Amino acid sequence: MVNNTLNTEPINGLCKRIIPCLDVADGRTVKGVNFQNLRDVGDPVDLALHYQNEGADELVFLDITASIENRNTTLELVKRVAAELMIPFTVGGGIRTLEDAHRLMQAGADKVSVNSAAVNNPQLINDIATAYGNQCCVLAIDCRLPEGSSAEDNIWQVLTKGGREVANVDALTWAQQATQLGAGEILLTSWDKDGTRSGFDIPLTKAISTAVNVPVIASGGANGSQCFMDIFTDGYADAALAASIFHDGDVTIGTLKAALANNSINVRPSV
Amino acid sequence: MIEMIDYGGGNVGSMERCLQRLGLEFTRVGGDDDPKPSGEHALLFPGVGAFGAAMHQLKERKLTERLRGMIREGVPYLGVCIGLQVLFEWSEEAPQVPGLGVLPGVIKQFRGGRNHIKIPQIGWNQIHASKANPKAPTGHVYFVNSYHPVPEFDELVLYTADYHTNFCAAAQHDKVTAYQFHPEKSGEFGHQLISDWGQTHG
């Protein structure tokens, strides 16, 4: 006998999030952007405000500054972003110690994301979560299928150092360990998809998102509106991140959100 | 003038920058190098943090009785996130620690029952005006919370929202307004809420 009460989905008003990612180095935007209405496309603050006004739900700044000496320019940038932005933002890239995280949080970041350093020293996750709360500690996981295997095997390698090294742990295990240590969110990048513009990695995202009880942000492979729809439904993603499709003007956040809303995906309307 | 309480735990910087963007005058109170809140001005208690730690900090700083007294005397108060939770009697997060108890009710954790739910709730959710406050302006706001208030009386509910359950997203009573969400991170709409409060009470 079917019991309608039990089978009713509980109401969930929480919106799926759209998150543009800005690569910055030495305080400047790295990837080229294509907007004519920006004063200075190289200024991450101008670009950030542009995305905020388009309806971005959050922003991620990925610091790819090569030299440690120039990291102070990142702190100055974070301060300027924090002064102006009215939505939350995460800063990642090169965070090796609690002190690194502390400087970024003091400068006004809402969250920090850790990657390679956390693989080598998982305690870093616990340190950041203890100091600032789990919700401020995002774990970035870069992963890909091992050579010759397929998604049905449910095994993904974790990559560190910008994809140059393979860690000695699989992505599912690592995601579960990290959330137990205090990671409050997972930023999951598929290296099989990144840069291919062939859509997000649905099997990977679904596997991780259903295995942990923290939100998962899917990243890598975004092309058009359809792949966002797919990753929010079939991939169980809580948020989706993209860079070049937004920077290149292939799709605006406004049109993307309208398309998602038309397909019954709960998004915050663009203003 | 707004007196913004810095209890030493939460990140009050984002609220500070919000007030600056809005051009609202404020002064920090309650922190290590700050004066105590005077009660001559409106009180703003922002920030994230754990319930037990927040109450402990208030006690250490000898602010518990002072705040409770001021709020009961009718000093305008705006609480955000942990600044909402401490108003209630106690929290499931630290059941042995009493809250300020100026609002009847408790703080409970989100539960998914048999459903797989993500905790904390992170992101934008729509707030609905309660029956007690049907004219309150509504919009989407940014939440980061594992716990939510359960006021004893429906009249205390200002907004509700849905996260696997219909929960109280904001409470109001006399001169006390308190948001479980983060207006300072909720774009134009959230800034408008702070601005309106500041214009009325600041």
Coordinates of C-alpha atoms in Angstrom, one line a residue:
Chain A
M1 CA 0.0 0.0 0.0
V2 CA 1.3 3.4 -0.9
N3 CA 1.5 5.9 1.9
N4 CA 1.3 9.3 0.4
T5 CA 2.5 11.1 3.5
L6 CA 5.8 9.2 3.6
N7 CA 6.4 9.4 -0.1
T8 CA 6.0 13.2 -0.2
E9 CA 9.3 15.0 -0.8
P10 CA 9.8 17.3 2.1
I11 CA 9.7 20.9 1.0
N12 CA 13.1 22.4 0.4
G13 CA 13.3 26.1 -0.5
L14 CA 17.1 26.1 -0.7
C15 CA 18.2 27.3 -4.1
K16 CA 20.8 25.7 -6.3
R17 CA 23.8 28.1 -6.5
I18 CA 25.6 29.4 -9.5
I19 CA 29.2 30.3 -8.8
P20 CA 31.5 32.1 -11.2
C21 CA 35.2 31.5 -10.6
L22 CA 37.9 34.2 -11.0
D23 CA 41.5 33.2 -11.4
V24 CA 43.7 35.9 -10.1
A25 CA 47.5 36.4 -10.0
D26 CA 49.3 39.4 -8.5
G27 CA 45.9 40.9 -7.7
R28 CA 44.7 40.9 -11.3
T29 CA 42.2 38.7 -13.2
V30 CA 44.1 36.2 -15.3
K31 CA 41.7 34.7 -17.8
G32 CA 40.6 37.1 -20.5
V33 CA 37.1 38.3 -20.3
N34 CA 34.8 39.7 -23.0
F35 CA 32.6 42.3 -21.4
Q36 CA 32.5 45.7 -22.9
N37 CA 30.7 47.3 -20.0
L38 CA 33.6 46.8 -17.6
R39 CA 35.9 49.7 -16.9
D40 CA 38.8 47.4 -16.4
V41 CA 38.4 43.7 -17.2
G42 CA 41.7 43.0 -15.4
D43 CA 40.3 44.2 -12.1
P44 CA 38.8 41.3 -10.2
V45 CA 36.7 43.8 -8.1
D46 CA 35.0 45.2 -11.2
L47 CA 34.4 41.7 -12.6
A48 CA 33.1 40.5 -9.2
L49 CA 30.6 43.3 -9.0
H50 CA 29.5 42.6 -12.6
Y51 CA 28.8 39.0 -11.7
Q52 CA 27.0 40.0 -8.5
N53 CA 24.8 42.4 -10.4
E54 CA 24.0 39.6 -12.9
G55 CA 22.8 37.4 -10.1
A56 CA 25.8 35.2 -9.1
D57 CA 25.0 33.5 -5.8
E58 CA 28.6 33.4 -4.6
L59 CA 32.0 33.9 -6.0
V60 CA 35.2 31.9 -5.8
F61 CA 38.6 33.6 -6.2
L62 CA 41.4 31.2 -7.1
D63 CA 44.8 32.7 -6.4
I64 CA 47.4 31.4 -8.8
T65 CA 50.1 33.9 -7.8
A66 CA 53.3 32.2 -8.4
S67 CA 55.6 33.8 -5.9
I68 CA 55.0 33.9 -2.2
E69 CA 56.2 37.5 -2.0
N70 CA 53.3 38.7 -4.1
R71 CA 50.7 37.1 -1.9
N72 CA 50.2 40.4 -0.2
T73 CA 48.6 41.7 -3.3
T74 CA 46.0 38.9 -2.9
L75 CA 45.3 40.1 0.7
E76 CA 44.8 43.7 -0.6
L77 CA 42.5 42.4 -3.3
V78 CA 40.5 40.4 -0.8
K79 CA 40.0 43.5 1.3
R80 CA 38.8 45.5 -1.7
V81 CA 36.4 42.7 -2.7
A82 CA 35.1 42.4 0.9
A83 CA 34.5 46.1 1.1
E84 CA 32.3 46.2 -2.0
L85 CA 30.7 42.7 -2.5
M86 CA 27.3 42.1 -1.0
I87 CA 27.3 38.3 -1.5
P88 CA 29.6 35.6 0.0
F89 CA 33.0 34.8 -1.5
T90 CA 35.6 32.0 -1.1
V91 CA 39.3 32.4 -1.6
G92 CA 41.5 29.4 -2.5
G93 CA 44.9 28.7 -3.9
G94 CA 48.1 28.3 -2.0
I95 CA 46.7 27.9 1.5
R96 CA 49.2 25.8 3.4
T97 CA 48.7 26.7 7.0
L98 CA 46.1 27.9 9.5
E99 CA 48.0 31.2 9.4
D100 CA 47.4 31.5 5.6
A101 CA 43.7 30.9 6.2
H102 CA 43.7 33.4 9.1
R103 CA 45.2 36.2 6.9
L104 CA 42.5 35.7 4.3
M105 CA 39.6 35.5 6.8
Q106 CA 40.9 38.6 8.5
A107 CA 41.0 40.4 5.1
G108 CA 37.3 39.6 4.7
A109 CA 37.0 36.2 2.9
D110 CA 33.8 34.4 4.0
K111 CA 35.4 31.0 3.3
V112 CA 38.7 29.6 2.4
S113 CA 39.3 26.5 0.2
V114 CA 42.1 24.1 0.8
N115 CA 43.4 21.5 -1.6
S116 CA 46.9 19.9 -1.8
A117 CA 48.0 21.1 1.6
A118 CA 45.0 19.3 3.2
V119 CA 45.8 16.0 1.4
N120 CA 49.3 16.2 2.8
N121 CA 48.2 17.4 6.2
P122 CA 44.5 16.6 6.9
Q123 CA 44.8 18.3 10.3
L124 CA 44.7 21.6 8.4
I125 CA 41.0 21.0 7.8
N126 CA 40.4 20.5 11.5
D127 CA 42.4 23.5 12.4
I128 CA 40.5 25.9 10.1
A129 CA 37.1 24.4 11.0
T130 CA 37.9 24.7 14.7
A131 CA 39.0 28.3 14.3
Y132 CA 36.2 29.6 12.1
G133 CA 33.5 26.9 11.9
N134 CA 33.0 24.1 9.4
Q135 CA 31.0 26.4 7.1
C136 CA 34.2 28.5 6.5
C137 CA 36.3 25.5 5.4
V138 CA 35.8 24.4 1.8
L139 CA 37.7 21.3 0.7
A140 CA 38.7 21.5 -3.0
I141 CA 39.2 18.0 -4.5
D142 CA 40.7 17.6 -8.0
C143 CA 40.1 14.2 -9.3
R144 CA 40.0 11.9 -12.4
L145 CA 39.3 8.4 -13.3
P146 CA 42.3 6.1 -13.1
E147 CA 43.6 5.1 -16.6
G148 CA 41.6 2.3 -18.1
S149 CA 38.7 2.5 -15.5
S150 CA 35.2 3.7 -16.0
A151 CA 32.8 5.6 -13.8
E152 CA 31.0 2.4 -12.8
D153 CA 34.1 1.4 -10.9
N154 CA 33.3 4.2 -8.5
I155 CA 37.0 5.0 -8.0
W156 CA 38.5 8.4 -8.7
Q157 CA 42.1 9.4 -8.1
V158 CA 42.7 12.6 -6.1
L159 CA 45.2 14.9 -7.7
T160 CA 47.4 17.4 -6.0
K161 CA 49.8 20.2 -7.0
G162 CA 47.6 21.3 -9.9
G163 CA 47.2 17.8 -11.3
R164 CA 50.9 17.0 -11.3
E165 CA 50.7 14.3 -8.5
V166 CA 48.3 11.5 -7.7
A167 CA 47.5 11.2 -4.0
N168 CA 47.4 8.0 -2.2
V169 CA 43.6 8.1 -1.5
D170 CA 40.5 7.8 -3.6
A171 CA 38.1 10.7 -3.9
L172 CA 35.1 9.1 -2.0
T173 CA 37.2 8.1 1.0
W174 CA 38.9 11.5 1.1
A175 CA 35.6 13.3 0.9
Q176 CA 34.2 11.4 3.8
Q177 CA 37.4 11.7 5.9
A178 CA 37.5 15.4 5.2
T179 CA 33.9 16.1 6.2
Q180 CA 34.5 14.2 9.4
L181 CA 37.5 16.5 10.0
G182 CA 35.3 19.5 9.6
A183 CA 35.2 20.4 5.9
G184 CA 31.8 22.2 5.5
E185 CA 31.6 22.1 1.8
I186 CA 33.3 20.3 -1.1
L187 CA 34.4 22.0 -4.3
L188 CA 34.7 19.0 -6.7
T189 CA 36.6 19.5 -9.9
S190 CA 36.7 16.8 -12.5
W191 CA 39.9 16.7 -14.4
D192 CA 38.4 14.4 -17.0
K193 CA 36.0 17.3 -17.8
D194 CA 37.8 20.5 -17.0
G195 CA 38.5 22.5 -20.1
T196 CA 36.5 20.2 -22.3
R197 CA 33.2 22.0 -22.4
S198 CA 31.5 18.7 -22.5
G199 CA 29.3 19.2 -19.5
F200 CA 29.8 18.5 -15.8
D201 CA 30.9 15.1 -14.5
I202 CA 27.6 13.5 -13.4
P203 CA 28.8 10.1 -12.1
L204 CA 31.6 11.7 -10.0
T205 CA 29.4 14.4 -8.6
K206 CA 26.6 12.0 -7.8
A207 CA 28.9 9.6 -6.1
I208 CA 30.5 12.2 -3.8
S209 CA 27.3 14.2 -3.1
T210 CA 25.3 11.2 -2.0
A211 CA 28.2 9.9 0.1
V212 CA 28.7 13.1 2.3
N213 CA 26.2 15.3 4.2
V214 CA 27.8 18.6 3.3
P215 CA 27.0 20.6 0.1
V216 CA 28.9 19.7 -3.0
I217 CA 29.9 22.3 -5.7
A218 CA 30.4 20.7 -9.1
S219 CA 33.2 22.1 -11.3
G220 CA 34.8 21.4 -14.6
G221 CA 33.3 21.0 -18.1
A222 CA 30.5 23.6 -18.0
N223 CA 29.1 24.4 -21.5
G224 CA 25.5 25.6 -21.6
S225 CA 22.3 25.7 -19.5
Q226 CA 21.5 22.0 -20.1
C227 CA 24.6 20.7 -18.3
F228 CA 23.7 22.9 -15.2
M229 CA 20.2 21.3 -15.2
D230 CA 21.7 17.8 -15.4
I231 CA 24.3 18.3 -12.7
F232 CA 21.6 19.7 -10.3
T233 CA 19.2 16.8 -11.0
D234 CA 21.1 13.7 -12.1
G235 CA 24.4 14.8 -10.4
Y236 CA 22.8 15.8 -7.0
A237 CA 25.0 18.9 -7.0
D238 CA 24.1 21.7 -4.5
A239 CA 26.0 24.3 -6.5
A240 CA 27.9 24.6 -9.8
L241 CA 31.0 26.5 -10.6
A242 CA 32.2 27.7 -14.0
A243 CA 34.7 30.2 -15.3
S244 CA 35.3 30.5 -19.0
I245 CA 31.6 30.2 -20.2
F246 CA 30.9 33.2 -18.1
H247 CA 34.1 35.1 -18.9
D248 CA 33.7 34.5 -22.6
G249 CA 30.1 35.7 -22.5
D250 CA 28.8 32.3 -23.8
V251 CA 26.0 32.5 -21.3
T252 CA 25.0 35.2 -18.8
I253 CA 24.0 34.2 -15.3
G254 CA 20.7 35.9 -15.9
T255 CA 19.8 33.7 -18.9
L256 CA 21.2 30.6 -17.3
K257 CA 19.0 31.1 -14.2
A258 CA 16.0 31.9 -16.3
A259 CA 16.5 28.6 -18.2
L260 CA 17.0 26.7 -14.9
A261 CA 13.8 28.2 -13.4
N262 CA 11.9 27.3 -16.6
N263 CA 12.9 23.7 -15.9
S264 CA 11.8 23.7 -12.3
I265 CA 15.2 24.1 -10.8
N266 CA 15.0 26.2 -7.7
V267 CA 17.3 29.2 -8.2
R268 CA 17.4 32.7 -6.7
P269 CA 16.0 34.9 -9.4
S270 CA 18.5 37.4 -11.0
V271 CA 17.7 40.9 -10.0
Chain B
M1 CA 24.3 55.5 16.6
I2 CA 24.4 51.7 16.6
E3 CA 26.3 49.8 19.2
M4 CA 27.7 46.6 17.6
I5 CA 28.5 43.8 20.0
D6 CA 31.8 42.1 19.3
Y7 CA 31.8 39.1 21.6
G8 CA 35.2 37.9 20.4
G9 CA 34.1 34.8 18.6
G10 CA 32.2 35.6 15.5
N11 CA 33.4 37.3 12.4
V12 CA 31.9 40.8 12.9
G13 CA 33.9 42.2 10.0
S14 CA 31.3 41.5 7.3
M15 CA 28.6 43.3 9.3
E16 CA 31.0 46.2 9.9
R17 CA 31.6 46.5 6.2
C18 CA 27.9 46.3 5.5
L19 CA 27.2 49.2 7.9
Q20 CA 30.0 51.2 6.2
R21 CA 28.5 50.5 2.7
L22 CA 25.1 51.7 4.0
G23 CA 26.6 54.8 5.7
L24 CA 25.2 53.8 9.1
E25 CA 27.1 55.1 12.1
F26 CA 28.2 52.5 14.6
T27 CA 30.6 51.8 17.4
R28 CA 32.0 48.5 18.5
V29 CA 31.2 47.5 22.1
G30 CA 32.0 44.5 24.3
G31 CA 35.3 43.5 22.7
D32 CA 38.6 43.4 24.6
D33 CA 39.5 47.0 23.9
D34 CA 35.9 48.3 23.5
P35 CA 33.6 50.0 26.0
K36 CA 30.7 48.1 27.4
P37 CA 27.3 48.6 25.7
S38 CA 25.6 51.6 27.2
G39 CA 22.0 50.9 26.4
E40 CA 21.6 54.5 25.2
H41 CA 21.7 53.3 21.6
A42 CA 20.4 50.5 19.5
L43 CA 22.2 47.2 19.9
L44 CA 23.4 45.0 17.0
F45 CA 24.6 41.5 17.7
P46 CA 26.0 39.9 14.5
G47 CA 28.3 36.9 13.8
V48 CA 28.6 33.3 13.4
G49 CA 29.6 30.9 16.1
A50 CA 28.6 28.1 18.4
F51 CA 25.9 28.7 21.0
G52 CA 27.8 27.4 24.0
A53 CA 31.0 29.4 23.1
A54 CA 29.0 32.6 22.5
M55 CA 27.2 32.4 25.9
H56 CA 30.5 31.6 27.5
Q57 CA 32.1 34.7 26.0
L58 CA 29.2 36.9 27.1
K59 CA 29.6 35.6 30.6
E60 CA 33.4 36.1 30.6
R61 CA 32.9 39.7 29.5
K62 CA 30.2 40.2 32.1
L63 CA 27.7 41.0 29.4
T64 CA 25.0 38.4 30.1
E65 CA 23.0 40.3 32.7
R66 CA 23.7 43.7 31.1
L67 CA 22.3 42.5 27.7
R68 CA 19.4 40.8 29.2
G69 CA 18.5 43.9 31.2
M70 CA 18.8 46.2 28.3
I71 CA 16.7 44.1 26.0
R72 CA 14.0 43.8 28.7
E73 CA 14.1 47.5 29.2
G74 CA 13.3 48.0 25.5
V75 CA 16.6 49.0 24.0
P76 CA 16.2 48.3 20.2
Y77 CA 18.1 45.1 19.4
L78 CA 19.0 43.4 16.1
G79 CA 20.4 39.9 16.3
V80 CA 21.9 38.0 13.4
C81 CA 22.6 34.3 13.4
I82 CA 24.2 33.6 16.8
G83 CA 22.8 37.0 17.8
L84 CA 19.3 35.5 17.3
Q85 CA 20.0 32.2 18.9
V86 CA 21.3 33.6 22.2
L87 CA 18.0 35.4 22.8
F88 CA 16.2 32.1 23.4
E89 CA 16.1 29.8 26.4
W90 CA 18.6 27.1 25.4
S91 CA 19.9 25.3 22.3
E92 CA 20.3 21.6 21.3
E93 CA 23.9 22.6 20.4
A94 CA 24.7 23.0 24.1
P95 CA 21.7 21.9 26.2
Q96 CA 23.4 22.6 29.5
V97 CA 24.1 26.2 28.7
P98 CA 21.2 28.7 29.3
G99 CA 20.6 31.4 26.8
L100 CA 19.6 35.0 27.6
G101 CA 16.0 33.7 27.7
V102 CA 14.4 37.0 26.6
L103 CA 12.4 35.2 24.0
P104 CA 10.5 32.0 25.0
G105 CA 11.5 29.0 22.9
V106 CA 14.5 26.9 22.0
I107 CA 17.1 26.4 19.2
K108 CA 16.9 23.0 17.5
Q109 CA 19.0 21.2 14.9
F110 CA 17.8 20.5 11.4
R111 CA 16.7 16.9 11.0
G112 CA 16.2 15.0 7.8
G113 CA 14.4 12.0 9.3
R114 CA 14.8 9.3 6.7
N115 CA 16.0 11.7 4.1
H116 CA 19.7 12.5 3.3
I117 CA 20.0 16.2 4.2
K118 CA 23.0 18.5 4.0
I119 CA 24.0 20.2 7.2
P120 CA 24.7 23.1 7.5
Q121 CA 22.1 24.6 5.2
I122 CA 24.3 26.8 3.0
G123 CA 22.9 29.1 0.4
W124 CA 20.0 31.3 -0.7
N125 CA 16.5 30.5 0.5
Q126 CA 13.2 32.4 0.2
I127 CA 11.7 33.9 3.3
H128 CA 8.0 34.2 3.8
A129 CA 6.2 36.7 5.9
S130 CA 4.5 35.1 8.9
K131 CA 0.8 35.3 9.7
A132 CA 1.8 37.6 12.6
N133 CA 3.7 40.0 10.3
P134 CA 2.0 39.6 6.8
K135 CA 3.4 42.9 5.5
A136 CA 7.1 42.2 6.2
P137 CA 9.1 42.6 2.9
T138 CA 10.2 39.2 1.4
G139 CA 13.0 38.0 -0.8
H140 CA 15.9 35.6 -1.0
V141 CA 18.5 35.6 1.7
Y142 CA 21.7 33.8 2.5
F143 CA 21.7 31.2 5.2
V144 CA 24.5 29.3 6.9
N145 CA 23.0 27.3 9.7
S146 CA 22.7 23.9 11.3
Y147 CA 20.2 25.1 13.9
H148 CA 17.1 27.2 13.8
P149 CA 14.8 28.8 16.4
V150 CA 11.6 27.3 17.6
P151 CA 9.7 30.1 19.4
E152 CA 7.1 29.1 21.9
F153 CA 4.5 31.4 20.4
D154 CA 3.6 31.9 16.7
E155 CA 3.3 35.7 17.4
L156 CA 7.1 35.8 17.7
V157 CA 7.7 34.5 14.2
L158 CA 8.6 37.3 11.7
Y159 CA 9.7 35.1 8.7
T160 CA 9.6 31.4 7.9
A161 CA 11.6 29.4 5.3
D162 CA 11.6 25.8 4.1
Y163 CA 14.6 23.5 4.6
H164 CA 13.1 20.0 4.8
T165 CA 10.8 21.6 7.3
N166 CA 9.1 24.9 7.7
F167 CA 11.2 26.8 10.2
C168 CA 11.3 30.2 11.8
A169 CA 13.9 32.3 9.9
A170 CA 13.4 35.4 11.9
A171 CA 11.8 36.4 15.2
Q172 CA 10.4 39.7 16.4
H173 CA 9.0 41.0 19.7
D174 CA 8.6 44.6 20.7
K175 CA 12.0 46.3 19.9
V176 CA 13.7 42.9 19.3
T177 CA 14.3 41.8 15.7
A178 CA 16.5 38.8 15.0
Y179 CA 17.5 37.1 11.7
Q180 CA 18.7 33.5 11.4
F181 CA 20.1 34.3 8.0
H182 CA 22.8 36.8 7.0
P183 CA 21.4 40.0 5.7
E184 CA 24.9 41.5 5.4
K185 CA 25.6 38.8 2.8
S186 CA 22.2 38.8 1.1
G187 CA 22.7 41.3 -1.7
E188 CA 20.5 44.4 -2.1
F189 CA 17.5 42.9 -0.3
G190 CA 19.5 42.0 2.8
H191 CA 21.2 45.4 2.9
Q192 CA 17.8 47.0 2.7
L193 CA 16.7 45.1 5.8
I194 CA 19.7 46.4 7.8
S195 CA 19.3 49.9 6.3
D196 CA 15.6 50.1 7.3
W197 CA 16.4 48.9 10.8
G198 CA 19.3 51.3 11.1
Q199 CA 17.1 54.2 9.9
T200 CA 14.4 53.4 12.4
H201 CA 16.6 52.7 15.5
G202 CA 20.1 53.8 14.8

